[in-house]
Every structure is written in C-alpha cells, then in structure tokens.
CSV table of C-alpha atoms in Angstrom, one decimal:
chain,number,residue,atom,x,y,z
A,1,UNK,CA,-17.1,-0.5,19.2
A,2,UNK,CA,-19.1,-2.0,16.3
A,3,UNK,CA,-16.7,-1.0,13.0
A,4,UNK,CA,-17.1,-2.1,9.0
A,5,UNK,CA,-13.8,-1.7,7.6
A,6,UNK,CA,-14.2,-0.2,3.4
A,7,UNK,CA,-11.5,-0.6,1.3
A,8,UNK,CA,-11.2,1.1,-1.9
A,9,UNK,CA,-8.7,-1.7,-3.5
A,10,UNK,CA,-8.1,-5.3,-1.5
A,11,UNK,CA,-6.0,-8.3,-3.3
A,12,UNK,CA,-5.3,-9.4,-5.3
A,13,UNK,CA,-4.8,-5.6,-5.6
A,14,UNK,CA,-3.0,-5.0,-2.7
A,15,UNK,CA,-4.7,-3.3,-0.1
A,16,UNK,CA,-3.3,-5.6,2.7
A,17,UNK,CA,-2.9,-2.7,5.1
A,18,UNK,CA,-6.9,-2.6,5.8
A,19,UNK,CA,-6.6,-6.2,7.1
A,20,UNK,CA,-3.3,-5.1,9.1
A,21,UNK,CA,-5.5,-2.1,10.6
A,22,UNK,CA,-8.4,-4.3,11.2
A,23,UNK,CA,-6.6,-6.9,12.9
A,24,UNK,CA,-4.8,-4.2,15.4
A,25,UNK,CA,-8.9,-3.0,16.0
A,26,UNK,CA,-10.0,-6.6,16.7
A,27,UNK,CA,-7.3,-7.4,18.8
A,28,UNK,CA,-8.2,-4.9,21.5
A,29,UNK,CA,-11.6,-6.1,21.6
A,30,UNK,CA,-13.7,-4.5,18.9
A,31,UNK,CA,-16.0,-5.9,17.1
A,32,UNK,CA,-14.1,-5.4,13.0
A,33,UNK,CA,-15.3,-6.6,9.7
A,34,UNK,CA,-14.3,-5.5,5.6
A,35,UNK,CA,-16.8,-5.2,3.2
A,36,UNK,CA,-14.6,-5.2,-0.3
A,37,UNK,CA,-15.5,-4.5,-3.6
A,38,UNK,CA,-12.8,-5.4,-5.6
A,39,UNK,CA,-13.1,-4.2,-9.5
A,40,UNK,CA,-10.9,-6.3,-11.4
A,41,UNK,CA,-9.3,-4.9,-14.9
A,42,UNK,CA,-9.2,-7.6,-18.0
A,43,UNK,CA,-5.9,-5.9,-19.0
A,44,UNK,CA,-4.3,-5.8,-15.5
A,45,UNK,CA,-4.4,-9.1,-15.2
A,46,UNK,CA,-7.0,-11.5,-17.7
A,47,UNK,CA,-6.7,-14.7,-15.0
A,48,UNK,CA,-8.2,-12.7,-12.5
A,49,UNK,CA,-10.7,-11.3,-14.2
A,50,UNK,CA,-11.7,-14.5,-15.7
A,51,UNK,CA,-11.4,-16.9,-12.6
A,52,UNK,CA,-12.6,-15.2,-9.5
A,53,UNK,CA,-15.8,-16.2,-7.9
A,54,UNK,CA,-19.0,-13.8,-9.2
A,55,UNK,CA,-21.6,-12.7,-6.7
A,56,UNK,CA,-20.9,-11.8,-3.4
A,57,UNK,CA,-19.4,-14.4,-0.6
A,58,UNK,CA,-18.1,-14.4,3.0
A,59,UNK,CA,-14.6,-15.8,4.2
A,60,UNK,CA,-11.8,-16.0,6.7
A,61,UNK,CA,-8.5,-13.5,6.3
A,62,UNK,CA,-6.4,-14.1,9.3
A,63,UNK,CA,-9.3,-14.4,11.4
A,64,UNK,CA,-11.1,-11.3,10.2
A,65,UNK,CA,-14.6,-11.5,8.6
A,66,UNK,CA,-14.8,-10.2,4.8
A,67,UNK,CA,-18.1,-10.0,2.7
A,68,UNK,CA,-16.6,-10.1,-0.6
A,69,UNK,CA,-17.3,-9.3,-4.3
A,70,UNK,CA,-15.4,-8.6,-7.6
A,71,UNK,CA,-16.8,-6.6,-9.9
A,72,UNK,CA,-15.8,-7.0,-13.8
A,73,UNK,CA,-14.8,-3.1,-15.4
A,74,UNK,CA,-16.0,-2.3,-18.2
A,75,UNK,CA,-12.3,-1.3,-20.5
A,76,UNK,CA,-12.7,2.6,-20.9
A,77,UNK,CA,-15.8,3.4,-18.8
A,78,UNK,CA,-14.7,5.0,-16.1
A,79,UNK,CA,-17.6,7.0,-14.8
A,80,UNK,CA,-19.8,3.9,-15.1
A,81,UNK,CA,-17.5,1.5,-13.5
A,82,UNK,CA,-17.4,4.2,-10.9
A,83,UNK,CA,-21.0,4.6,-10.3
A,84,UNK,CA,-21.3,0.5,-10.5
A,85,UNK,CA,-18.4,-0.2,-7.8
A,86,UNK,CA,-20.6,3.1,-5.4
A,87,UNK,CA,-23.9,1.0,-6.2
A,88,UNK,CA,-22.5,-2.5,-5.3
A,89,UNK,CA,-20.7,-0.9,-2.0
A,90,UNK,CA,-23.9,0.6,-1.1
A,91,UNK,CA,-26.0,-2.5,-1.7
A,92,UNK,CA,-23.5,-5.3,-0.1
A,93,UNK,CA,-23.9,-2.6,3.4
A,94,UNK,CA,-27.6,-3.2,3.0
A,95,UNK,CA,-26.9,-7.1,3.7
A,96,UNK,CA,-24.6,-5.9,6.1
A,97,UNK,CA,-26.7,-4.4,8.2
A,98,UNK,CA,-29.4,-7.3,7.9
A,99,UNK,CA,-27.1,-9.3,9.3
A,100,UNK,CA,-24.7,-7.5,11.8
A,101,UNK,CA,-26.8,-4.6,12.5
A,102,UNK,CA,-25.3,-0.8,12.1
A,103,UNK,CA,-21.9,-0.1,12.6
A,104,UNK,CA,-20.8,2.5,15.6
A,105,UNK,CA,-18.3,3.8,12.4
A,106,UNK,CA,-17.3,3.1,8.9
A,107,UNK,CA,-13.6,3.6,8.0
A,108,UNK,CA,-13.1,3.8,4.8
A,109,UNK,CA,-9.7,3.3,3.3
A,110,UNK,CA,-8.5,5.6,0.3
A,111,UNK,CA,-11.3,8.9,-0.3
A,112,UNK,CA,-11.1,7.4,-4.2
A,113,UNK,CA,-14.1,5.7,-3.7
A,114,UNK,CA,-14.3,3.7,-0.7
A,115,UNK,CA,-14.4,7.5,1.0
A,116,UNK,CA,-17.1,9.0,-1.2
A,117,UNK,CA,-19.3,5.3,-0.8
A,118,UNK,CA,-18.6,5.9,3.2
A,119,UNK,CA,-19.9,9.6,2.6
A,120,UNK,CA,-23.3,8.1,0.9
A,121,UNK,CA,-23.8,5.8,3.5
A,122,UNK,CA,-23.0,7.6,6.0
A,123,UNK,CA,-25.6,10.1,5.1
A,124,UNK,CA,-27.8,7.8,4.6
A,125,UNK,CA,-27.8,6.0,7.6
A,126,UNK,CA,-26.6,8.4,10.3
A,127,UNK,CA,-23.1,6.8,10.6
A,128,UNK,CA,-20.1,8.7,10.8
A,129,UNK,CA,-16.9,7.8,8.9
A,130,UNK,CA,-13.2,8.7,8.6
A,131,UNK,CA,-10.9,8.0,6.0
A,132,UNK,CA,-7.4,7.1,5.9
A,133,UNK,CA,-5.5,7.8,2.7
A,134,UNK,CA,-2.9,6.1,0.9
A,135,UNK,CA,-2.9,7.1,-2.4
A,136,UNK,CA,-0.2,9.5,-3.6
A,137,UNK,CA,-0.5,12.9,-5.4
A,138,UNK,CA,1.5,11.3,-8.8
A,139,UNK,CA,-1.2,8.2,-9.1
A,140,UNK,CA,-4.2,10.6,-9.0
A,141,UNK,CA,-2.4,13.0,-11.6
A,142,UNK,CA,-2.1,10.4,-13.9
A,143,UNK,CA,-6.3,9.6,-13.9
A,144,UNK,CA,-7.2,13.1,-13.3
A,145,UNK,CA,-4.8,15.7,-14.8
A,146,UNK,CA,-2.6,18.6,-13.5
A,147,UNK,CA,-6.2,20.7,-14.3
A,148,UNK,CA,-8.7,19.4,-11.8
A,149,UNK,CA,-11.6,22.1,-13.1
A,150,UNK,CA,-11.8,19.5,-16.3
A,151,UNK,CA,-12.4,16.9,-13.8
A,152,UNK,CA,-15.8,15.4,-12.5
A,153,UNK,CA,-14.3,13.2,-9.5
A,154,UNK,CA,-12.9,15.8,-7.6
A,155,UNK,CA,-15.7,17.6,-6.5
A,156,UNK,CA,-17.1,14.3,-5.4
A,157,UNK,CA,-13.6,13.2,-3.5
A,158,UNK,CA,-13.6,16.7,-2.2
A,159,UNK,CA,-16.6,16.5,-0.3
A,160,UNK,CA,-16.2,13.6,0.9
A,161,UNK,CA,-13.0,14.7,3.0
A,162,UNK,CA,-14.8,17.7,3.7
A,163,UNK,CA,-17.6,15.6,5.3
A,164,UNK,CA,-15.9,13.1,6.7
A,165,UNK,CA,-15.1,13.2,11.0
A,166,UNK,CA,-11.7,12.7,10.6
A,167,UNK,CA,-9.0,12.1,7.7
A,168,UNK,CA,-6.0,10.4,7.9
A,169,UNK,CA,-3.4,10.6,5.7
A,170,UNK,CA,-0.4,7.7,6.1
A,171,UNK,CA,2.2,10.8,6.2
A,172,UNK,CA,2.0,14.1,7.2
A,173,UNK,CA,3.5,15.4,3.6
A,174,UNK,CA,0.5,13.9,1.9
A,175,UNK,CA,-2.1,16.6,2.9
A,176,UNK,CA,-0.1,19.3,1.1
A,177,UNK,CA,0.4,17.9,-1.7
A,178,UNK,CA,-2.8,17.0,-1.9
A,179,UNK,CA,-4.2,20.6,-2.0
A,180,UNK,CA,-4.2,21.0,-5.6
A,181,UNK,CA,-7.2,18.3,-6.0
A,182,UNK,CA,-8.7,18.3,-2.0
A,183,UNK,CA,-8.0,22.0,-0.5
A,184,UNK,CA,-7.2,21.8,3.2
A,185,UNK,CA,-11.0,22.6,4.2
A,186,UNK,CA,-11.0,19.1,6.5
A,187,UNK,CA,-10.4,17.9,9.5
A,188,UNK,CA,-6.7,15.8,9.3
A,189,UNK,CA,-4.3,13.7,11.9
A,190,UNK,CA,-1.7,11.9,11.1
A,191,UNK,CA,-1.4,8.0,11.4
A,192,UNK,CA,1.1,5.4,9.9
A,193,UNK,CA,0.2,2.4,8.5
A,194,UNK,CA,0.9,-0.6,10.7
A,195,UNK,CA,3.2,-3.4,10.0
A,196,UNK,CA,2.9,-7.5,11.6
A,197,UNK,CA,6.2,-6.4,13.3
A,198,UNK,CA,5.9,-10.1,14.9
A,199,UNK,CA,5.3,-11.5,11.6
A,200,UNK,CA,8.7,-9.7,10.2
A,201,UNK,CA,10.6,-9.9,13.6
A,202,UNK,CA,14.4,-9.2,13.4
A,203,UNK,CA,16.3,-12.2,12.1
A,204,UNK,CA,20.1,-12.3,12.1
A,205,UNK,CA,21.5,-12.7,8.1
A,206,UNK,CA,23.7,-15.3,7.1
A,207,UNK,CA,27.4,-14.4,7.1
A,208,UNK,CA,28.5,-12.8,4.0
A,209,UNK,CA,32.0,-14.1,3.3
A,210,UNK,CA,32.2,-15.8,0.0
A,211,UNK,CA,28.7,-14.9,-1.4
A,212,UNK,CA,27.3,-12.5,-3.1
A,213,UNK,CA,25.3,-9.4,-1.6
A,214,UNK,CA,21.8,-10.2,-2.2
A,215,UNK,CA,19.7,-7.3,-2.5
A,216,UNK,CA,15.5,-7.4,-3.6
A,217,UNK,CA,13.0,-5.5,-4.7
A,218,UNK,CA,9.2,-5.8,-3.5
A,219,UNK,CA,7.3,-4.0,-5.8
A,220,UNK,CA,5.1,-4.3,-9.0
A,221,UNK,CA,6.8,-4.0,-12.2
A,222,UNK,CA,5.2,-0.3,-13.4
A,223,UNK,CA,7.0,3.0,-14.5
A,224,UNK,CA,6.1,4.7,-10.7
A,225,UNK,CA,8.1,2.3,-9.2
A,226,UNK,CA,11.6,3.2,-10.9
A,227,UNK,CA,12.5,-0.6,-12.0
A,228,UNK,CA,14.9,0.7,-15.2
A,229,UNK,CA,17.2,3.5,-12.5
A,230,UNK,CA,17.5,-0.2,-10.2
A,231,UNK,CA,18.3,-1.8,-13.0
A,232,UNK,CA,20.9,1.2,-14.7
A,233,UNK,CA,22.1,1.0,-10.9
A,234,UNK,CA,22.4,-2.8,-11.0
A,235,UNK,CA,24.3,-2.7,-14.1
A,236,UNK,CA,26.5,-0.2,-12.8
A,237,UNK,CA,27.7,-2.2,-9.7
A,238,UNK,CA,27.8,-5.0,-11.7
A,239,UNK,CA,30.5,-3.4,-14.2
A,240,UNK,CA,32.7,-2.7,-11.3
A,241,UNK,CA,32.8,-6.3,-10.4
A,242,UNK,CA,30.5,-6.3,-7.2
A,243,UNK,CA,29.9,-9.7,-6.3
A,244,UNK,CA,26.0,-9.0,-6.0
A,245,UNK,CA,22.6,-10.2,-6.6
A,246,UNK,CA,19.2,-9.1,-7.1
A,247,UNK,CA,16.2,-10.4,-6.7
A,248,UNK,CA,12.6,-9.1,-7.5
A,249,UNK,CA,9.3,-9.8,-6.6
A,250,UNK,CA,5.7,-8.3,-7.6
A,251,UNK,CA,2.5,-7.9,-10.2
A,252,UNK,CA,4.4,-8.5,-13.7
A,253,UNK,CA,7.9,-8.8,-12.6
A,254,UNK,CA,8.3,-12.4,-14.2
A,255,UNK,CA,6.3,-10.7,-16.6
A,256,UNK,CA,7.3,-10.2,-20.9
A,257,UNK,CA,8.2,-6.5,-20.4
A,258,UNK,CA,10.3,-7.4,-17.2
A,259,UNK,CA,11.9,-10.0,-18.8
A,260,UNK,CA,13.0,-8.0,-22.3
A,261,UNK,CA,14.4,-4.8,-20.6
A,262,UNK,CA,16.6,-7.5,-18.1
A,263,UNK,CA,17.9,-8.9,-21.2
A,264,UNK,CA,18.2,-5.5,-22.7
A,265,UNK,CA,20.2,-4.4,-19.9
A,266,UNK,CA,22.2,-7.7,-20.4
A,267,UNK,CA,21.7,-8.4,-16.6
A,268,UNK,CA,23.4,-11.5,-14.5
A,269,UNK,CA,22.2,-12.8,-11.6
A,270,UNK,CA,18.8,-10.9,-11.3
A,271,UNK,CA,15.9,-13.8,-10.2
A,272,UNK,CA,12.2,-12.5,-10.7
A,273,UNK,CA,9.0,-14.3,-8.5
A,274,UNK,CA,6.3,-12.5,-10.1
A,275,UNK,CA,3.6,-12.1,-7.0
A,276,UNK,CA,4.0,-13.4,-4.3
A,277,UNK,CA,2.3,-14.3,-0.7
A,278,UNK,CA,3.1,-12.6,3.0
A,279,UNK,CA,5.4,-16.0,3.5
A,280,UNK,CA,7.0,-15.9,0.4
A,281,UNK,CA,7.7,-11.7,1.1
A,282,UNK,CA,8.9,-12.7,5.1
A,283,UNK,CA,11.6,-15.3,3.2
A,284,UNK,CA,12.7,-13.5,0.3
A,285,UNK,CA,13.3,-10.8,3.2
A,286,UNK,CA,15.0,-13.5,5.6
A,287,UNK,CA,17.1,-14.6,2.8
A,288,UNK,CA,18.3,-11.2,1.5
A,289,UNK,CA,20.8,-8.4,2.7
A,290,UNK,CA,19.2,-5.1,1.9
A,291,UNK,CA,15.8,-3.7,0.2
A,292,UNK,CA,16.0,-1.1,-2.7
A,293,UNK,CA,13.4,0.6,-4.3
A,294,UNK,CA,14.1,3.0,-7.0
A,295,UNK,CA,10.3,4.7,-6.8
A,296,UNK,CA,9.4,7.9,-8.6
A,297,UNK,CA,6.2,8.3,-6.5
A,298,UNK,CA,5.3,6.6,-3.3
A,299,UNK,CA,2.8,7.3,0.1
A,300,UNK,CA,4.2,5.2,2.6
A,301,UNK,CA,5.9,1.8,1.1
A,302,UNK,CA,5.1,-0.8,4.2
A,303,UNK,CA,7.8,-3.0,2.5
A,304,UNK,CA,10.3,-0.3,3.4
A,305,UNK,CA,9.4,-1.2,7.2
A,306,UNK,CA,8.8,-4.6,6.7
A,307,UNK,CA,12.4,-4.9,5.6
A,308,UNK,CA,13.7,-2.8,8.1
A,309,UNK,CA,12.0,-4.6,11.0
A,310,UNK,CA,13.8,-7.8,9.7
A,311,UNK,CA,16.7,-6.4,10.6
A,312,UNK,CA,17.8,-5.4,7.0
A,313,UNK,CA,18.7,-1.7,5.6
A,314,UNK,CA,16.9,-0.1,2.8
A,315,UNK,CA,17.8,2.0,0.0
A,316,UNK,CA,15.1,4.7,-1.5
A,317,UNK,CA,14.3,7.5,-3.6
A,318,UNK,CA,13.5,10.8,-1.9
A,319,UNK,CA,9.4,10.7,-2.3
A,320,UNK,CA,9.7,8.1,0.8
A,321,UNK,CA,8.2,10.2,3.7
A,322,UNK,CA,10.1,11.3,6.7
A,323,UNK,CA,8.5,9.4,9.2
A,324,UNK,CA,10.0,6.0,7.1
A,325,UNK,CA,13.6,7.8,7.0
A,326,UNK,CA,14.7,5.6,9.9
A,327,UNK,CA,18.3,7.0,10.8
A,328,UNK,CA,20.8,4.3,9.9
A,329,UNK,CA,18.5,2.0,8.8
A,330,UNK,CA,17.1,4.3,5.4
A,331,UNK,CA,19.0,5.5,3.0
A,332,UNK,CA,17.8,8.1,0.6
A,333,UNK,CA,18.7,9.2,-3.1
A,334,UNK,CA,17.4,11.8,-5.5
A,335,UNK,CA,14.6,10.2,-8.0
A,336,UNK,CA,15.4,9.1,-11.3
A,337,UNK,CA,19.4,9.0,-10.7
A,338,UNK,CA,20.8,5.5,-11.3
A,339,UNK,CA,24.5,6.6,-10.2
A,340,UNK,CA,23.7,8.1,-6.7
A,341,UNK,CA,21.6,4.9,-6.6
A,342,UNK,CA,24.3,2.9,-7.2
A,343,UNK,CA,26.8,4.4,-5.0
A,344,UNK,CA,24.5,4.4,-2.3
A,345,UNK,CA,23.9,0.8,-3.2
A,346,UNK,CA,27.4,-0.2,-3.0
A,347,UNK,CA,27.8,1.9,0.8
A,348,UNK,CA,25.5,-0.1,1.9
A,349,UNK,CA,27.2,-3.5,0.8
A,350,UNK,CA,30.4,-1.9,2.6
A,351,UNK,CA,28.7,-1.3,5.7
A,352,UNK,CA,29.9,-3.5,8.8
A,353,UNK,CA,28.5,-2.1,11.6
A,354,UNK,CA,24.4,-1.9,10.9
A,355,UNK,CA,22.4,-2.0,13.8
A,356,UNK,CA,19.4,-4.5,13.0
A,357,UNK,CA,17.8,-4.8,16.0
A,358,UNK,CA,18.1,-1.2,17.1
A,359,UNK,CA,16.3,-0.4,13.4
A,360,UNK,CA,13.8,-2.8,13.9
A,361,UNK,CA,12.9,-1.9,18.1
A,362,UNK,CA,12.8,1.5,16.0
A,363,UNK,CA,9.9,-0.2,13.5
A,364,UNK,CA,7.9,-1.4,16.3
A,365,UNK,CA,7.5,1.7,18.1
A,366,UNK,CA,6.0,3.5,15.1
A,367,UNK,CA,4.1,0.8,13.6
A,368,UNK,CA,3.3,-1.7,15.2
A,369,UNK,CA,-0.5,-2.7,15.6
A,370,UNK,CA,-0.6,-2.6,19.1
A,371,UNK,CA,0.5,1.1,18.8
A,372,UNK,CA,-1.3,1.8,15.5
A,373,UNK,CA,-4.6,0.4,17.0
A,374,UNK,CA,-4.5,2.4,20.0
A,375,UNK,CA,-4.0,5.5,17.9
A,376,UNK,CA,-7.1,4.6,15.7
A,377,UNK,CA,-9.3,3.5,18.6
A,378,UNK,CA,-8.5,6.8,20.0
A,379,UNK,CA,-9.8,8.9,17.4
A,380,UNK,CA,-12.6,6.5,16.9
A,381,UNK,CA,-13.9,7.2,20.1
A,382,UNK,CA,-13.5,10.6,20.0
A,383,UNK,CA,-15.6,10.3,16.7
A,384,UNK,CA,-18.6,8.4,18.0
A,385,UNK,CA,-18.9,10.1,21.0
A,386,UNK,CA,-19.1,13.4,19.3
C-alpha cells in the first residue's frame, strides 16, 4: 500500500508521533512518506524562524522519506496563514505525485489543518483519507472560543471529519468532548499512539540508598502543562526534608520565565535542559526515578509511556486518558492541586516493590509499533478497498 503521511505540526514542533506511525507502516512493507508543512511563529521561537532552510527540500528521518517546507506566519493573521499553509500543502502533493505517483491513502494527522488539506486533496484527486487526532478539547478552546457559531474554522474542521473514511482519535474520551466543535456525525475507532518501545526498553535504576530521588518532567514550559502545581508540589516535599530532585526538560524550560518563577519559588536542586533530542529524553529517563506531569489538559502524553516502558512510574493529573492509567505503574491526582500532588509524589518515593518490567511488557502490548501498525494497516485496507 502506497501511503503519504500529513502532518498538521512536525519539529521542531513536535509531532514525532507521525514519524513513530510511519515507521510501524514501513516496517511491514508499505511503501510510507511525510509531506510537512511546518509554519514556524517569530514569537515561539525567533531562531527558528530565522534559521531554517526556505523552499521546500527532501531528507532522511530514521529512514523515512520527508519532503519538507517551513512556512514563515504572518504575527496575527490567522485566516491567511491558514489559507497559505492549505495552498503550500496542496502544492508540495502536486510534486508529490510527479514524482511518486498517487498514493493508495493520505493520513492526515490532526483535522486542524492537515485534515481539512487531506479533505481538498482528496477531493480533488479521488484519494481517500483518514485522520488521526491528537489535539485536545482545552487547546482548540483557547483559538476558537467556548461559542463555536462565532467561529469560521469549525465548519471547515467539521466537514472534514465528516468526509473523511475513518477518524481516529488517540483516546476514546476525545470524541466526546469533542462534540461541542465536531458533532459525532463521523465515522470513529479508536487507536493509540505508538511508542519505540525498543528504543525506551526497560532498564533497571541505580540503587537509591544515599541519593536523592530524582524525579523529571518532559514537557514544554506553558500554562496547559501545570509547571507552577509541580513546582508548589516540589516545594512542598522539599519543606519536609525529602531528599529529592527534579529535573525538567522542554520548549522554554531553561527559558527567562522558567527560570524567574524557580527562583520565586526559591527552589533547590531543580536542573532545566531546555529541548532536547529522542537520546537526550531516553537518558534523562535512564537516569531518573519517576515522571511527573502536573498537566491541566492533555490527549494522550507518549512521555507518560515512554517513561513507563523504561521501567519507571509516573505521576499525573486526571485529564490523562484511561487507556494510559497503567495499574501500578500511573498514578493519578486531581488538576490544579499541588498537595494531592505532592503526597502522591512522596508515595511514590516510598514505594519498594514497583513492578518495572511488568509496567513496561504492559506498554508494549498497547503501543508498540508492531501492534499499532497492524491496527492502522487494518483499517487502511478496509479503507481502500471500499
């Protein structure tokens, strides 16, 4: 089967997973490629908006083909960035198709936009397309408002879930709370993201005896992702004398802001990395005793089973789906509440018995991109053939 992978973000934005669920496709025999837009913003990060190759390029990710182009928005132009990053998309399949000839299916990652280009080319060209979703209900509240009638993209998202052969959302809970922008007028299954679960294989941690407990945090430094609760948590365990240590990684995290509310805080022992590579993540992981993430919004956090399939526990908030709320290996907490973080924090550091490779067999069964690919080629099939 011939498939062109769309993402609607790829790095340095994220967007990782569509690599992750092209590489499970190519690996049982498909033929797989990503077309990516990527539209940087001058305010989210001025060095990559300044430095990154113009025009559009081919290259090498993990042995997966990617025609590439970044595209510079315009600050405060939404609907025109919008209709440039649909335009570019619609031209770079053009070359595509010069060059590799139709694909069997297009699956599109995210319905905002990747979804609604897949929907125009599709059209267009006779080519079905599913989408898988990733984005939460809280992120597309904050561009398009609680009152969706004042809103031109929904109608556009809208059809194109209603058009497309198949959507699928990262976690079952997504679709309904997804009703209040997308209705439930579409065709939906189920499908987790997959993790490099023999990239992040179980490893044994050091023993603990006469060091601190190192805990991290992989996660951009923005409000959604809860980092003043972890660090009101931090504090707390800190004031009782825990012998403990945190250490964060992600967009902005050895940022200014980052950097003020730690010393606001008056925090000890907290070490930042800014962004970092897969590597860096697999030995920060390696290195550490537990994951926490203090989010007030999330889809399905891979580095919630990336960590677990090291071998590692994690502590969360309760927006984590089910299908990540690994007995014995996830711990959840109510959102926004730094003492029930903290206490579950310090249960954690008490615990003697966890069960790492029993967590992380548990990982690899749900995730893994040998099982992940065989779902997707599955409803692929099903899609082409009609």
């Amino acid at each position: 089967m011939h498939i062109l992978e769309i993402p609607s973000f790829f790095p340095p934005y994220g967007g990782l997973f569509c690599l992750d669920q092209a590489k499970a496709l190519q690996a049982l025999g498909h033929e797989v490629r990503i077309l990516s837009n990527v539209q940087l913003g001058v305010t989210v990060c001025w060095k990559d908006y300044l430095s990154l190759p113009l025009g559009r390029y081919e290259h090498e990710m993990d042995g997966v083909t990617v025609l590439q182009s970044f595209q510079r928005g315009l600050p405060r132009a939404i609907r025109t960035n919008v209709r440039r990053w649909i335009s570019i998309v619609q031209s770079m399949f053009e070359d595509y198709v010069r060059r590799y000839g139709k694909p069997d299916i297009i699956h599109a990652h995210c319905g905002k936009w990747a979804g609604y280009a897949a929907m125009k080319i599709g059209e267009e060209h006779q080519i079905p397309y599913v989408v898988t979703e990733h984005l939460s209900l809280m992120l597309l509240e904050g561009e398009f408002g609680a009152h969706t009638h004042h809103t031109w993209q929904v109608p556009l998202l809208k059809q194109a879930y209603e058009q497309a052969a198949m959507v699928l959302p990262v976690s079952e809970e997504l679709v309904e709370s997804m009703t209040c922008y997308y209705g439930k007028d579409y065709r939906w299954q189920y499908v987790s993201n997959t993790i490099d679960t023999d990239f992040f294989a179980c490893q044994p941690r050091p023993a603990r005896s006469g060091r601190p407990f190192r805990f991290c945090c992989l996660a951009d430094f923005y409000h959604l992702k809860g980092y003043d609760v972890l660090f009101d948590a931090y504090r707390q365990l800190c004031d009782k004398g825990c012998n403990v240590e945190l250490h964060i990684a992600g967009l902005h995290t050895d940022g200014k802001e980052c950097r003020l509310m730690v010393e606001e805080k008056q925090l000890e022992n907290v070490t930042p990395y800014g962004r970092i590579d897969k590597e860096a993540i697999r030995r920060l992981l390696y290195d550490c005793d537990a994951l926490v993430l203090a989010s007030r919004s999330e889809v399905q956090p891979l580095v919630l089973l990336e960590a677990m399939s090291t071998g590692i526990p994690v502590v969360s908030t309760e927006c984590v789906p089910r299908n990540q709320r690994i007995e014995g290996g996830c711990f959840i907490v109510p959102i926004d509440d730094a003492p029930a973080l903290a206490r579950q924090m310090e249960t954690v550091m008490q615990m003697e018995d966890f069960d790492g490779k029993r967590v992380s067999e548990q990982i690899r069964q749900m995730a893994s991109p040998q099982v992940i690919g065989k779902q997707l080629e599955e409803i692929f099939t099903r899609v082409v053939k009609g």
